[in-house]
Tab-separated table of C-alpha atoms in Angstrom:
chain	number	residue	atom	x	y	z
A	1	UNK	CA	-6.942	-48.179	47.751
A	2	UNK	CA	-3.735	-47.015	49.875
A	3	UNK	CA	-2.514	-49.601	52.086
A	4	UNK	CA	-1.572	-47.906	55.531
A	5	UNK	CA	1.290	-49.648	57.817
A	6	UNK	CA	2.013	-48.376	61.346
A	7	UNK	CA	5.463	-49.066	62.454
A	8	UNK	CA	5.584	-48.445	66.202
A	9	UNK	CA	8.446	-48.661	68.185
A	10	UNK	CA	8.362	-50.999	71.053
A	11	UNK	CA	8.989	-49.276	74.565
A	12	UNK	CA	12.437	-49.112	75.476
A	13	UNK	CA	13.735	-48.527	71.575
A	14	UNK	CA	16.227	-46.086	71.782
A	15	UNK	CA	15.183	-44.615	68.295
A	16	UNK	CA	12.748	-42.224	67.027
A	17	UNK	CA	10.937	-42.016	64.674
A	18	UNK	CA	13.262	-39.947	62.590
A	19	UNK	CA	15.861	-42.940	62.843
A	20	UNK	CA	12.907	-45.543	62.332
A	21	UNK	CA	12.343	-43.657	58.935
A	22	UNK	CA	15.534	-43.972	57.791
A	23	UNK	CA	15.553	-47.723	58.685
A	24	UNK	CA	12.238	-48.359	56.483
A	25	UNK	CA	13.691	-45.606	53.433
A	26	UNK	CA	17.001	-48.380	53.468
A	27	UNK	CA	14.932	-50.920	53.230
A	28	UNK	CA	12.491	-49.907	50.688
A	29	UNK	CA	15.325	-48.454	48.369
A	30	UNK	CA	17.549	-51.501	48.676
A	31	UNK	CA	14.084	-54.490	48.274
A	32	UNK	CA	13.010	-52.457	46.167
A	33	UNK	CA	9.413	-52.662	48.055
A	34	UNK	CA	8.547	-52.978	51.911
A	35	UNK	CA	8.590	-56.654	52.216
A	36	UNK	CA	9.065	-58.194	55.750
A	37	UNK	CA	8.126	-54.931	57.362
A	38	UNK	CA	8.884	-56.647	60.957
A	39	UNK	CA	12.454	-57.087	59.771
A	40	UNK	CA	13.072	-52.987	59.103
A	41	UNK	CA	14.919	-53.288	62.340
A	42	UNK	CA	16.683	-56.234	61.883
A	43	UNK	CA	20.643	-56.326	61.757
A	44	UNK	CA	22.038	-54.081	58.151
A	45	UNK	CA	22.749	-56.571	55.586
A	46	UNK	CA	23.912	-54.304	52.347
A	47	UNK	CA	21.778	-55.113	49.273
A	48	UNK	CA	22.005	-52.878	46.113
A	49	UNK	CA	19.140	-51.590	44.965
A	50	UNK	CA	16.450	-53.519	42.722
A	51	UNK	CA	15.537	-51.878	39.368
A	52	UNK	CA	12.349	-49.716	39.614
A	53	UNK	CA	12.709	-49.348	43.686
A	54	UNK	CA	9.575	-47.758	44.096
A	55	UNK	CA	9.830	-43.487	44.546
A	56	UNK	CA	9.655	-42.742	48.139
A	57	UNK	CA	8.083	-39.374	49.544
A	58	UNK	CA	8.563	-38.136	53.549
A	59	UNK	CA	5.870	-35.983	54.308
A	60	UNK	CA	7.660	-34.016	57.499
A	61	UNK	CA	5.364	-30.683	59.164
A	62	UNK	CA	8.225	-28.271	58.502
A	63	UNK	CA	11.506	-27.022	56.632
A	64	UNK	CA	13.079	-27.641	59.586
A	65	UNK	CA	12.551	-31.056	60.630
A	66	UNK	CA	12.477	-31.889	56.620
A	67	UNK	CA	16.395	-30.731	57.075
A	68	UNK	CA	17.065	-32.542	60.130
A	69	UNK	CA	15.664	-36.004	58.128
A	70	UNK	CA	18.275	-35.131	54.994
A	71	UNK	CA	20.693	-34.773	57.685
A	72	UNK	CA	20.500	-37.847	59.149
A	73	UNK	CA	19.898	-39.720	55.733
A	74	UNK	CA	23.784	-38.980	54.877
A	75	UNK	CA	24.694	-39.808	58.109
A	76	UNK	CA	22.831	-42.638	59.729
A	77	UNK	CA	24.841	-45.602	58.808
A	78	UNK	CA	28.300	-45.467	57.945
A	79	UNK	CA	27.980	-47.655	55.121
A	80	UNK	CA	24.658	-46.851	53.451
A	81	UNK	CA	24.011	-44.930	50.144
A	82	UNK	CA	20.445	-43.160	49.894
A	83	UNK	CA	20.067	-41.228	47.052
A	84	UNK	CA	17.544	-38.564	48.208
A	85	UNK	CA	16.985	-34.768	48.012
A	86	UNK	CA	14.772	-31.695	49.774
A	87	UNK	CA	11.805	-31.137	47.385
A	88	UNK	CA	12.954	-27.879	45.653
A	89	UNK	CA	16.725	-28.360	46.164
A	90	UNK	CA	16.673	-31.784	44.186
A	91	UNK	CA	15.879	-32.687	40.500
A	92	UNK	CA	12.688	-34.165	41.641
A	93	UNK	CA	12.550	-36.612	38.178
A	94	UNK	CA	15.947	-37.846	39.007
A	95	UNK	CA	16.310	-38.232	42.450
A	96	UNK	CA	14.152	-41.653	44.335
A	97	UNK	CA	13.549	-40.579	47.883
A	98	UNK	CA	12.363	-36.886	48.252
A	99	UNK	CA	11.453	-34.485	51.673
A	100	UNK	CA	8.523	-32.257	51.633
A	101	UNK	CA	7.396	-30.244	53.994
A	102	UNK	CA	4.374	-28.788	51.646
A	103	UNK	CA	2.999	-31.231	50.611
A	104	UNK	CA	3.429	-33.341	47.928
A	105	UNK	CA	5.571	-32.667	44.254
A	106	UNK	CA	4.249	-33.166	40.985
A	107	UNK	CA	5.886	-36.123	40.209
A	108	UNK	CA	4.734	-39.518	41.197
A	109	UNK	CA	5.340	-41.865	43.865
A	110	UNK	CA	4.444	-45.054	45.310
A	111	UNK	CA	5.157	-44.858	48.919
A	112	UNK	CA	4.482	-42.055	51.280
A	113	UNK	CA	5.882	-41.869	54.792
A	114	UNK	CA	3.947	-39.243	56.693
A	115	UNK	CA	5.626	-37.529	60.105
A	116	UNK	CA	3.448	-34.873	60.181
A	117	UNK	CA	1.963	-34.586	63.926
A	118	UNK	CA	-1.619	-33.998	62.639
A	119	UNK	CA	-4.574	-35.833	63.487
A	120	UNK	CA	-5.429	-35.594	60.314
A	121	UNK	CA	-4.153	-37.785	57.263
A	122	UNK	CA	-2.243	-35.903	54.706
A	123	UNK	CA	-4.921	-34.672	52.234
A	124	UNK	CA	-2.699	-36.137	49.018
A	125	UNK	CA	-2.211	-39.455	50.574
A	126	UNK	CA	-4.603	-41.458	48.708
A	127	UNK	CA	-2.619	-41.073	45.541
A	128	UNK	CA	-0.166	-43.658	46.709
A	129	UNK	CA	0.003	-47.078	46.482
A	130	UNK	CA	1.773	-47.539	50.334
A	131	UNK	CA	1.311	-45.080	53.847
A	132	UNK	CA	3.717	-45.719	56.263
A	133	UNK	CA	3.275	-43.931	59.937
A	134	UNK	CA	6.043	-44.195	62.048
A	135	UNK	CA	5.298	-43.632	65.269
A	136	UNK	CA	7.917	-43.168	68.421
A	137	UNK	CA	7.368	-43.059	72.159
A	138	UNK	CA	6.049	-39.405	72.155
A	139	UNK	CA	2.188	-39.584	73.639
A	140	UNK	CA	1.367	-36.697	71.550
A	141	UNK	CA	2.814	-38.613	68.255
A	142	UNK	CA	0.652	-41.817	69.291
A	143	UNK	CA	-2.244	-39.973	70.374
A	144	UNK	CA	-1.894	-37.958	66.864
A	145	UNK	CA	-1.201	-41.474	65.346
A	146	UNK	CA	-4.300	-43.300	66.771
A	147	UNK	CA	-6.775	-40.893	65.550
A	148	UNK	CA	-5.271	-41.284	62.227
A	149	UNK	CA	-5.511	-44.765	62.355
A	150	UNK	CA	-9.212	-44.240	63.340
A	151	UNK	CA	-9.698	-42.086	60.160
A	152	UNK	CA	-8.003	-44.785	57.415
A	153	UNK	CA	-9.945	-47.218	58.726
A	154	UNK	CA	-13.550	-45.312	58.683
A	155	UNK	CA	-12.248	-44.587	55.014
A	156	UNK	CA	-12.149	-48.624	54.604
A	157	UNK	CA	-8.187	-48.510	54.038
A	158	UNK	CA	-6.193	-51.679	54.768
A	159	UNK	CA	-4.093	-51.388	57.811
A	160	UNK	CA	-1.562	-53.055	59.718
A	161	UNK	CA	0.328	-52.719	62.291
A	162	UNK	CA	4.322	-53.678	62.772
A	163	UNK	CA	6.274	-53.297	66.299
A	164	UNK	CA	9.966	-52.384	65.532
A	165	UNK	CA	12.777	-52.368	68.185
């Protein structure tokens, strides 16, 4: 059953959840799995990345916003390295992190991170091992968010919840 983490950002965060995603892709790629979720906004320490660092997919609701997250994955910290690709652009077999914004490729992966705006879970997301739903100050996102939450939990889904500055 797909575990489901909710990383919210505490009020006054100065992030999004654009830049929150990029925090939790670095640390996923470089631990090689999300452990000590409550640290994803902790000071950078550089770590190179663990054998097997599980393949990472970022479900965004439109080319658009699916550009703006490659974007700021080259760009958001000066001295960070995440090898990751627009589904259809990339070599989908060779490339770790991938953006969709139609839903899911055919290759496999272990952790999905879902921006879509939807009250409604992403119909594919069950195939994954790991949800994360990052979740910014935006009272439509958290609205959105909570009624998510609502649904993963009526579907028996472990959940838990992480506040990130």
């Amino acid at each position: 059953m797909t575990r489901v983490d909710f990383y919210v950002l505490k009020d006054g965060s100065r992030n999004d959840r654009f830049g929150l995603t990029c925090r939790l892709v670095e640390r996923i790629y470089h631990s090689g799995a999300l452990q000590d979720e409550q640290q994803a906004g902790s000071t950078h320490q550089e770590r190179p990345a663990v054998p097997g660092s599980p393949r990472v997919l970022i479900h965004c609701p439109d080319p658009q916003q699916a550009r703006h997250l490659d974007r700021l994955l080259w760009s958001f910290r000066e001295d960070s390295f995440l090898p990751h690709g627009l589904v259809g652009e990339a070599d989908i077999e060779l490339t770790p992190i991938l953006i969709s914004s139609d839903g899911q490729p055919d290759r496999e992966a272990q952790v999905l991170i879902n921006l879509s705006p939807e009250t409604e879970p992403p119909a594919f997301f069950s195939r994954f091992e790991r949800l994360c739903e990052p979740l910014d100050h935006d009272p439509a996102i958290r609205a959105a968010g909570r009624k998510r939450y609502l649904r993963y939990r009526e579907g028996g889904h472990p959940l838990y919840h992480h506040s990130v500055g």
